PDB file of C-alpha atoms in Angstrom:
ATOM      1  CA  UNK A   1      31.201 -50.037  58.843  1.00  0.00           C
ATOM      2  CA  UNK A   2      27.447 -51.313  59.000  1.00  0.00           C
ATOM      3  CA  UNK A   3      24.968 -50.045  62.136  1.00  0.00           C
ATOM      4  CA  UNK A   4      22.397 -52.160  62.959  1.00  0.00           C
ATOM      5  CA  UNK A   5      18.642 -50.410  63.992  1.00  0.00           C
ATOM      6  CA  UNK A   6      18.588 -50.306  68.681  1.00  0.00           C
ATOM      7  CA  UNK A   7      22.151 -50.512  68.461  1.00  0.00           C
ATOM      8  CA  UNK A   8      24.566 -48.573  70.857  1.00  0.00           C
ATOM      9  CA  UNK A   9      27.543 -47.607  69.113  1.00  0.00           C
ATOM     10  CA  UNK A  10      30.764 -46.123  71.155  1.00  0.00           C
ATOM     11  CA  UNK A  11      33.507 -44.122  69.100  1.00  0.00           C
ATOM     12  CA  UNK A  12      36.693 -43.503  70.429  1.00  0.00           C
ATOM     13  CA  UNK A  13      40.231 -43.115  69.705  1.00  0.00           C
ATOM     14  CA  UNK A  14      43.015 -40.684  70.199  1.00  0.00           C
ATOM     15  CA  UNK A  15      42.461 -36.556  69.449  1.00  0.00           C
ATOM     16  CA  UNK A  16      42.744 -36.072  65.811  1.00  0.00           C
ATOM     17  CA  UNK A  17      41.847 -39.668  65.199  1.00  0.00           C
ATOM     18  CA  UNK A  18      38.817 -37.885  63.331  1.00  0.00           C
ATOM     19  CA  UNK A  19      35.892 -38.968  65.345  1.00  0.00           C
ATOM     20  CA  UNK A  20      34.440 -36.126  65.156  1.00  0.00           C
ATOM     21  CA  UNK A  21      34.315 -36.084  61.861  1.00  0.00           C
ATOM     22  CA  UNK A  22      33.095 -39.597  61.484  1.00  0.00           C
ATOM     23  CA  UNK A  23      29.891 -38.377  63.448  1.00  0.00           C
ATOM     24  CA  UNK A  24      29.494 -35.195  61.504  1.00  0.00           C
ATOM     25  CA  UNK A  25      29.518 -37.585  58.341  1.00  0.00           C
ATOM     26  CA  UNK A  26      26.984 -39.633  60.129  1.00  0.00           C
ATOM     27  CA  UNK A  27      24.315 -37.034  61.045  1.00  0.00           C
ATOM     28  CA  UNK A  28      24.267 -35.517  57.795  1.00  0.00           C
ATOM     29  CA  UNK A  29      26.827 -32.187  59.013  1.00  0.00           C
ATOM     30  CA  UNK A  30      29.945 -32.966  56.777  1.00  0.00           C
ATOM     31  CA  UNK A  31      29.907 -35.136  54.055  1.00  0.00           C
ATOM     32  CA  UNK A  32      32.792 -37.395  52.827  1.00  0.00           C
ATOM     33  CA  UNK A  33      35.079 -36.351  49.741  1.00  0.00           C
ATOM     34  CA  UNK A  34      35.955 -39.756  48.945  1.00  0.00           C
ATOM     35  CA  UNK A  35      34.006 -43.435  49.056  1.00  0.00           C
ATOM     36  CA  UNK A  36      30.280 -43.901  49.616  1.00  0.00           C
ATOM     37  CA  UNK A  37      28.122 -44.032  53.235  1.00  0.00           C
ATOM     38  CA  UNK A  38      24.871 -45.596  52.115  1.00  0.00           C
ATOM     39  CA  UNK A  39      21.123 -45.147  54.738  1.00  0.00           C
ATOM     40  CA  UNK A  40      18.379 -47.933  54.021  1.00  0.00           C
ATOM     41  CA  UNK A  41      20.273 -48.565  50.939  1.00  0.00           C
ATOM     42  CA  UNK A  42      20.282 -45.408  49.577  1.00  0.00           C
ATOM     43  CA  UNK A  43      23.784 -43.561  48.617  1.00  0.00           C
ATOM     44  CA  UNK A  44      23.660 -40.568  50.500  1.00  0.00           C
ATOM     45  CA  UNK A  45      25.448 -38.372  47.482  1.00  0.00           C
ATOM     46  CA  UNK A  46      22.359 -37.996  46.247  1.00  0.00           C
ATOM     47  CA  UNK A  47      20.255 -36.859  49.374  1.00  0.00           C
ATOM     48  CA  UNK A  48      19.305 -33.289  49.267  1.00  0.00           C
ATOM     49  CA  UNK A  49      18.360 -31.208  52.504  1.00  0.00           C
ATOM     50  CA  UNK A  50      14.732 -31.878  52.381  1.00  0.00           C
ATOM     51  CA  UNK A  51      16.621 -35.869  52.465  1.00  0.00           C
ATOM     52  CA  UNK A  52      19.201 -35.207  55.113  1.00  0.00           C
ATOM     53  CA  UNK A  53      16.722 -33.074  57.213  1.00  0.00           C
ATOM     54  CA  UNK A  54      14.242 -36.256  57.379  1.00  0.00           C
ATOM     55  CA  UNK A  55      17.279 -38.803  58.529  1.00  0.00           C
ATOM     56  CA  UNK A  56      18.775 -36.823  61.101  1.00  0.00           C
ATOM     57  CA  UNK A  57      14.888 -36.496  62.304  1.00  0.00           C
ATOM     58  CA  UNK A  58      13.518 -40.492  61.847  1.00  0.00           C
ATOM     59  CA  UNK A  59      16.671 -42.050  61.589  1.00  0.00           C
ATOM     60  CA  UNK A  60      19.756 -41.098  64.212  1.00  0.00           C
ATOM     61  CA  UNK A  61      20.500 -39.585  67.499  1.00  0.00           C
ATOM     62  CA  UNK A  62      23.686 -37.786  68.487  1.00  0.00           C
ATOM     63  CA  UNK A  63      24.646 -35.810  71.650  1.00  0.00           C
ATOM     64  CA  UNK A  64      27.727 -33.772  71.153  1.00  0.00           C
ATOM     65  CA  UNK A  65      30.726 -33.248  72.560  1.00  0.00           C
ATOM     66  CA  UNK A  66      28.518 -29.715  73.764  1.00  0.00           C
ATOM     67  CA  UNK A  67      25.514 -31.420  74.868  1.00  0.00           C
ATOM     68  CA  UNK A  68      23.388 -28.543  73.684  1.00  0.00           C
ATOM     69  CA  UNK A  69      21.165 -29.763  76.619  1.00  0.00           C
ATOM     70  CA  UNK A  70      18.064 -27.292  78.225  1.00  0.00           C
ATOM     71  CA  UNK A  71      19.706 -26.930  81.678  1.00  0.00           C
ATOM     72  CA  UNK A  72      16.445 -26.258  83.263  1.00  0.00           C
ATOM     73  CA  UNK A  73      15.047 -30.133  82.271  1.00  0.00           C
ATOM     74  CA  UNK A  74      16.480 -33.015  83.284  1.00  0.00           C
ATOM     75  CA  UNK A  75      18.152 -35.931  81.101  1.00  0.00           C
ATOM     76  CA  UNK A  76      15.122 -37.592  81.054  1.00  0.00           C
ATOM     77  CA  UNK A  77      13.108 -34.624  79.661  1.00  0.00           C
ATOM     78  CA  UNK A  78      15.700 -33.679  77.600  1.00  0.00           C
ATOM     79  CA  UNK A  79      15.681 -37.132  75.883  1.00  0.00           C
ATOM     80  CA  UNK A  80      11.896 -36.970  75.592  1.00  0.00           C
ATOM     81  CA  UNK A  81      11.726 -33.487  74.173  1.00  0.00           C
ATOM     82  CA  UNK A  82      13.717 -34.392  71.042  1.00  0.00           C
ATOM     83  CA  UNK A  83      11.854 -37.835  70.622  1.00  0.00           C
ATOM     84  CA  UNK A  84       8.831 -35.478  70.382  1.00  0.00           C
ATOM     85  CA  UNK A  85      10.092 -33.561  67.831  1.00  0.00           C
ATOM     86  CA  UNK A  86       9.480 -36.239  65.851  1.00  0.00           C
ATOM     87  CA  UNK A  87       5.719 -36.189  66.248  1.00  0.00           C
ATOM     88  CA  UNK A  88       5.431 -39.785  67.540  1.00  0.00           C
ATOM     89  CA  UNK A  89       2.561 -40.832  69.838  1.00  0.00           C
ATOM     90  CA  UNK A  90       3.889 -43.807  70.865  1.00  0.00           C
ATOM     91  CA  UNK A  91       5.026 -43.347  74.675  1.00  0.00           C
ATOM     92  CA  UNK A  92       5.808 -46.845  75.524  1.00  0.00           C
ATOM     93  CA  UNK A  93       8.413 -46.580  72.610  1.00  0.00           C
ATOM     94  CA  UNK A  94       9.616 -43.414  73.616  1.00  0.00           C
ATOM     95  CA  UNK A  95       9.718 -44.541  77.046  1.00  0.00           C
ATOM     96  CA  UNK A  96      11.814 -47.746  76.725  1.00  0.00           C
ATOM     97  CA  UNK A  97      14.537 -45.761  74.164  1.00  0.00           C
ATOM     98  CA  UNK A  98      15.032 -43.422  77.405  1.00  0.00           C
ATOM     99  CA  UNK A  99      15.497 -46.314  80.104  1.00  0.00           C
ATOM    100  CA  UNK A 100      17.713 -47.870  77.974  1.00  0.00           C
ATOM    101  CA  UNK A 101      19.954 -44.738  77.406  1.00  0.00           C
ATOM    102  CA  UNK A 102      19.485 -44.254  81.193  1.00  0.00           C
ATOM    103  CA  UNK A 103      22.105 -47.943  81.462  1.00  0.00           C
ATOM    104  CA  UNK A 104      24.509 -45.502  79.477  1.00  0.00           C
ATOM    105  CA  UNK A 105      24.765 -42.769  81.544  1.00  0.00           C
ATOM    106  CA  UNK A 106      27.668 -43.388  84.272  1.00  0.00           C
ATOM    107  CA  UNK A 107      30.131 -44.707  81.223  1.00  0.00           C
ATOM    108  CA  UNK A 108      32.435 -41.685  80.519  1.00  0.00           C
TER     109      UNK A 108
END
């Protein structure tokens, strides 16, 4: 599987079908026990948390199945909180990553 940088992936499949998992692998949570997953070209069996701690903070986004949302802020504000986290001044970025996740929102 290759992700490309913007791009909106969708997962699905029956329960058990290990999706899940497949995320988990992907942020860094579980790691694989067989084959390779490679970031920028780097083989992650050789990050170490300092490594893994700076991807799942520059690199992805996941929401899970919980949400783990601050019910007091809206979507928007919840979406903008953890962009901040990242220290990044630039709004207009920031901005345009939420109105496009705002398209996504009525898909489930």
């Amino acid at each position: 599987m290759k992700f490309n940088i913007g791009e909106f992936i969708v997962i699905f499949g029956h329960s058990g079908s290990g999706k899940s998992t497949l995320l988990n692998m992907l942020a860094g949570l579980d790691y694989q026990t067989d084959g390779s997953m490679y970031v920028d070209n780097f083989d992650t069996q050789y990050f170490d948390d300092e490594d893994w701690n700076k991807y799942r903070k520059e690199t992805i986004a996941l929401i899970s199945q919980d949400y783990n949302l601050i019910e007091s802020q809206s979507v928007y504000e919840n979406i903008m909180w953890g962009m901040n986290l990242n220290n990044s001044d630039n709004y207009k970025l920031k901005k345009k990553r939420v109105t496009e996740t705002r398209r996504y929102k009525n898909t489930s």
